[in-house]
Short mmCIF file of C-alpha atoms in Angstrom, two decimals:
data_model
loop_
_atom_site.label_atom_id
_atom_site.label_comp_id
_atom_site.label_asym_id
_atom_site.label_seq_id
_atom_site.Cartn_x
_atom_site.Cartn_y
_atom_site.Cartn_z
CA MET A 25 34.33 -22.87 -37.81
CA ARG A 26 37.15 -21.65 -35.53
CA LEU A 27 35.67 -18.17 -36.17
CA LEU A 28 31.97 -19.40 -35.39
CA THR A 29 33.11 -20.88 -32.12
CA THR A 30 34.84 -17.69 -31.01
CA MET A 31 31.94 -15.69 -32.18
CA LEU A 32 29.32 -17.69 -30.06
CA CYS A 33 31.43 -17.95 -26.85
CA THR A 34 31.80 -14.05 -27.24
CA THR A 35 28.01 -13.70 -27.59
CA VAL A 36 27.49 -16.41 -24.69
CA LEU A 37 29.78 -14.27 -22.51
CA ALA A 38 28.69 -11.04 -23.33
CA GLY A 39 25.07 -12.32 -22.60
CA ALA A 40 26.14 -13.54 -19.39
CA ALA A 41 28.04 -10.01 -18.26
CA LEU A 42 24.71 -8.64 -19.11
CA SER A 43 22.45 -10.66 -16.94
CA ALA A 44 24.98 -10.10 -14.21
CA GLN A 45 24.53 -6.57 -14.41
CA MET A 46 20.64 -6.35 -14.99
CA PRO A 47 18.81 -6.34 -11.51
CA GLY A 48 16.42 -9.24 -10.48
CA ARG A 49 12.64 -8.39 -10.72
CA PRO A 50 11.65 -7.83 -7.29
CA ALA A 51 9.74 -10.55 -5.30
CA SER A 52 6.94 -8.00 -4.34
CA THR A 53 6.41 -4.44 -6.54
CA PRO A 54 5.53 -1.16 -5.42
CA GLY A 55 2.09 -0.01 -5.71
CA SER A 56 0.07 2.94 -4.91
CA ALA A 57 -3.84 4.31 -4.80
CA GLU A 58 -4.73 8.10 -4.94
CA ILE A 59 -7.93 9.71 -4.86
CA GLU A 60 -8.73 13.70 -5.25
CA VAL A 61 -11.59 14.56 -2.46
CA GLY A 62 -13.43 17.78 -1.34
CA GLY A 63 -13.16 19.83 -4.78
CA LYS A 64 -15.46 20.55 -7.80
CA TRP A 65 -15.86 20.43 -11.31
CA GLU A 66 -15.90 23.83 -12.99
CA THR A 67 -16.39 24.93 -16.27
CA GLU A 68 -13.66 27.23 -17.92
CA LYS A 69 -12.32 27.96 -21.32
CA ALA A 70 -9.15 26.50 -22.75
CA PRO A 71 -6.85 28.57 -24.64
CA ASN A 72 -8.39 27.23 -27.92
CA GLY A 73 -11.54 28.98 -26.87
CA ARG A 74 -13.29 26.16 -26.18
CA GLU A 75 -15.21 25.13 -22.84
CA ARG A 76 -13.70 22.50 -20.70
CA GLN A 77 -14.43 20.92 -17.38
CA VAL A 78 -11.81 21.08 -14.73
CA PHE A 79 -11.94 19.74 -11.33
CA LYS A 80 -10.66 22.31 -8.54
CA GLY A 81 -10.06 22.47 -5.16
CA GLY A 82 -9.22 19.17 -4.80
CA LYS A 83 -7.10 17.17 -1.96
CA TRP A 84 -5.05 14.36 -2.56
CA VAL A 85 -5.18 11.20 -0.20
CA SER A 86 -2.73 8.62 -1.33
CA VAL A 87 -1.67 4.90 -0.11
CA SER A 88 1.85 3.55 -1.23
CA TYR A 89 2.83 -0.04 -0.31
CA SER A 90 4.74 -2.99 -1.55
CA ARG A 91 2.52 -5.63 -3.25
CA PRO A 92 3.11 -9.42 -2.31
CA LEU A 93 1.91 -12.57 -4.42
CA LYS A 94 -0.02 -15.30 -2.94
CA ARG A 95 2.05 -17.88 -4.66
CA GLY A 96 -0.25 -20.91 -4.04
CA ARG A 97 0.61 -19.88 0.11
CA GLU A 98 -1.84 -20.20 2.62
CA LEU A 99 -1.70 -16.83 3.89
CA PHE A 100 -3.84 -16.29 6.77
CA GLY A 101 -3.85 -19.81 8.95
CA THR A 102 -6.37 -20.58 11.53
CA GLY A 103 -6.46 -20.91 15.34
CA ASP A 104 -3.52 -19.78 17.13
CA ALA A 105 -1.64 -19.72 13.82
CA TYR A 106 -3.78 -16.98 12.26
CA ALA A 107 -1.47 -14.71 10.88
CA THR A 108 1.92 -15.48 12.29
CA LYS A 109 3.23 -16.49 8.84
CA LEU A 110 2.05 -12.57 7.82
CA TYR A 111 3.24 -11.34 10.91
CA ALA A 112 6.86 -12.94 10.68
CA GLY A 113 8.00 -12.36 13.99
CA ALA A 114 6.79 -8.45 14.22
CA PRO A 115 4.00 -7.47 16.34
CA VAL A 116 1.57 -6.56 13.88
CA TRP A 117 1.37 -6.89 10.15
CA ARG A 118 2.93 -4.25 7.67
CA ALA A 119 -0.23 -4.89 5.19
CA GLY A 120 2.00 -5.28 2.57
CA ALA A 121 5.59 -6.15 2.13
CA ASP A 122 8.87 -4.58 2.46
CA VAL A 123 8.86 -1.23 3.03
CA SER A 124 5.95 -0.07 5.83
CA THR A 125 2.58 1.11 4.19
CA GLN A 126 2.29 4.66 4.17
CA LEU A 127 -0.52 6.91 4.25
CA LYS A 128 -0.33 10.66 2.83
CA THR A 129 -3.14 13.05 3.08
CA GLU A 130 -3.68 16.42 2.47
CA ALA A 131 -7.22 16.88 3.90
CA PRO A 132 -8.15 16.26 7.26
CA LEU A 133 -9.73 12.72 7.68
CA VAL A 134 -12.50 11.35 10.30
CA ILE A 135 -11.80 7.77 10.89
CA GLY A 136 -13.58 5.78 13.51
CA GLY A 137 -14.61 9.44 15.26
CA LYS A 138 -10.83 10.54 15.45
CA THR A 139 -9.50 13.25 12.90
CA LEU A 140 -6.47 12.68 11.42
CA ALA A 141 -4.77 15.97 10.36
CA PRO A 142 -3.07 16.54 7.10
CA GLY A 143 0.42 14.64 7.18
CA GLU A 144 2.24 11.32 6.17
CA TYR A 145 1.61 8.13 8.15
CA THR A 146 2.09 4.57 8.64
CA MET A 147 -0.47 2.12 8.98
CA PHE A 148 -0.48 -1.44 10.04
CA ILE A 149 -2.94 -4.22 10.67
CA ASP A 150 -3.51 -6.21 13.91
CA LEU A 151 -4.91 -9.18 12.20
CA LYS A 152 -7.80 -11.30 14.71
CA PRO A 153 -9.61 -14.29 13.18
CA GLY A 154 -12.58 -12.51 11.70
CA ALA A 155 -11.29 -9.29 13.63
CA TRP A 156 -9.04 -6.68 11.73
CA THR A 157 -8.09 -3.37 13.64
CA LEU A 158 -6.20 -0.69 11.37
CA ILE A 159 -3.68 1.15 12.89
CA VAL A 160 -2.63 4.64 11.58
CA SER A 161 0.95 5.68 13.21
CA THR A 162 3.34 8.35 13.48
CA HIS A 163 6.36 5.57 13.03
CA LYS A 164 8.48 6.72 9.92
CA PRO A 165 9.38 4.14 7.25
CA GLN A 166 12.85 3.14 6.38
CA LEU A 167 12.80 3.48 2.22
CA LYS A 168 15.45 0.99 2.29
CA TYR A 169 16.54 -1.87 4.96
CA ASP A 170 19.32 -0.52 7.20
CA PRO A 171 19.86 -2.19 10.64
CA SER A 172 21.58 0.69 12.15
CA ASN A 173 19.07 3.10 11.45
CA LYS A 174 16.99 3.13 14.88
CA THR A 175 14.96 6.04 14.22
CA GLU A 176 12.81 4.71 11.34
CA ILE A 177 11.47 1.42 11.05
CA TRP A 178 11.30 -1.58 8.33
CA GLY A 179 8.21 -3.04 7.87
CA ALA A 180 6.51 -3.47 10.98
CA TYR A 181 9.76 -4.65 13.07
CA GLY A 182 10.23 -2.12 15.79
CA TYR A 183 6.60 -1.05 15.87
CA ASP A 184 5.35 0.45 19.14
CA ALA A 185 1.83 1.31 20.02
CA LYS A 186 3.01 4.43 21.72
CA ASN A 187 3.21 5.88 18.12
CA ASP A 188 -0.29 5.41 17.66
CA VAL A 189 -2.56 7.73 15.92
CA LEU A 190 -5.76 5.74 15.96
CA ARG A 191 -7.13 2.15 15.77
CA VAL A 192 -10.25 1.48 14.23
CA PRO A 193 -12.18 -2.00 13.61
CA MET A 194 -12.02 -3.18 9.83
CA GLN A 195 -14.82 -4.55 8.32
CA VAL A 196 -13.93 -8.11 7.00
CA ALA A 197 -15.61 -9.88 4.09
CA GLU A 198 -15.20 -12.39 1.50
CA ILE A 199 -14.91 -12.00 -1.96
CA PRO A 200 -16.12 -14.66 -4.41
CA PHE A 201 -12.68 -15.01 -6.25
CA SER A 202 -8.98 -15.25 -5.26
CA LEU A 203 -6.85 -11.81 -5.89
CA GLU A 204 -3.15 -12.91 -6.39
CA GLU A 205 -1.79 -9.65 -5.54
CA LEU A 206 -2.17 -7.59 -2.25
CA THR A 207 -3.83 -4.41 -3.19
CA TRP A 208 -4.90 -1.48 -1.59
CA GLY A 209 -7.54 1.04 -3.08
CA PHE A 210 -10.43 3.57 -2.34
CA SER A 211 -14.24 2.60 -2.89
CA ASP A 212 -17.50 4.74 -2.84
CA VAL A 213 -15.51 8.03 -3.38
CA ALA A 214 -18.10 10.71 -2.58
CA GLU A 215 -18.41 14.71 -1.69
CA LYS A 216 -18.03 14.16 1.92
CA GLY A 217 -15.86 10.91 2.20
CA PHE A 218 -14.78 7.46 0.92
CA THR A 219 -14.12 3.99 2.02
CA ILE A 220 -10.24 2.56 2.23
CA ASN A 221 -9.92 -1.35 1.25
CA ILE A 222 -7.17 -3.82 1.29
CA TRP A 223 -7.81 -7.17 -0.90
CA TRP A 224 -6.01 -10.00 -0.92
CA ASP A 225 -6.39 -13.59 -1.68
CA LYS A 226 -10.42 -14.19 -0.78
CA THR A 227 -10.31 -11.51 1.84
CA THR A 228 -10.85 -8.01 1.84
CA ALA A 229 -11.43 -5.35 4.63
CA SER A 230 -12.57 -2.03 4.97
CA VAL A 231 -12.79 1.42 6.96
CA PRO A 232 -15.19 4.00 6.01
CA VAL A 233 -13.56 7.53 6.02
CA THR A 234 -15.32 11.07 6.19
CA LEU A 235 -13.69 14.40 5.26
CA GLY A 236 -12.95 16.67 8.25
CA SER A 237 -12.78 20.59 8.54
#
C-alpha cells in the first residue's frame, strides 16, 4: 500500500509539474487569409512526362490577424455605446485581437479609388452604427507587447491618423447566422480584383478591390 501511495503521489506531482510547464491555450488564436492574383494557368510537362496545369505569374495578398471568440458577448452595442467595448480605450478598432491586423500585398491594389503600393500595412476599422470605415495604415505592429516600444503599436493603442494611407467606406450587412470566431477572408476573386471581407457574429463588412498596374 505504501508503495502504491508513493507511486500515486509521484504521478500527481509529475503531472502538476508538466501542467505548469505547458503554456495555456490563447484566448484568441492566430489567423490568416491568402489569395494569389494576377497570374494564369499554363500547361507544362511534369518530370514524368505527363502534362499538368501550373499557375504562374501570380502575386500574393494576405491578411494576418488574431481571432477573438464571441463567447456569448454583445459585441457592438447600440447608440452612444456602439463599439466602445471593442475599442477598449483605443481610438479605432484593431479588427481582431492582440497584434494589429496586417495586410501584405505583392501587387498594387486600388481601394476606394486610391492605389496601394506593394508592401506591408496595418488595418483598422472606424466603427459607427451601419457605417464602417476601413483604414489602411503605415503603422508598424508590435508582434509581442512591449510598453517601452514607442515606434511600433500594439493593437490600435497609439494609432494616429497621420499614418493613414487610405480610408474607404465598407458595405455592412447582416448574415443569417452567428459566426463565433472573427474571420477575415477574400471572396469573388477574379482576374481583375476581389472583395476583402470581415465576418463576426451576425455582421459582415466588405470592400471591393481592383488590381492596379
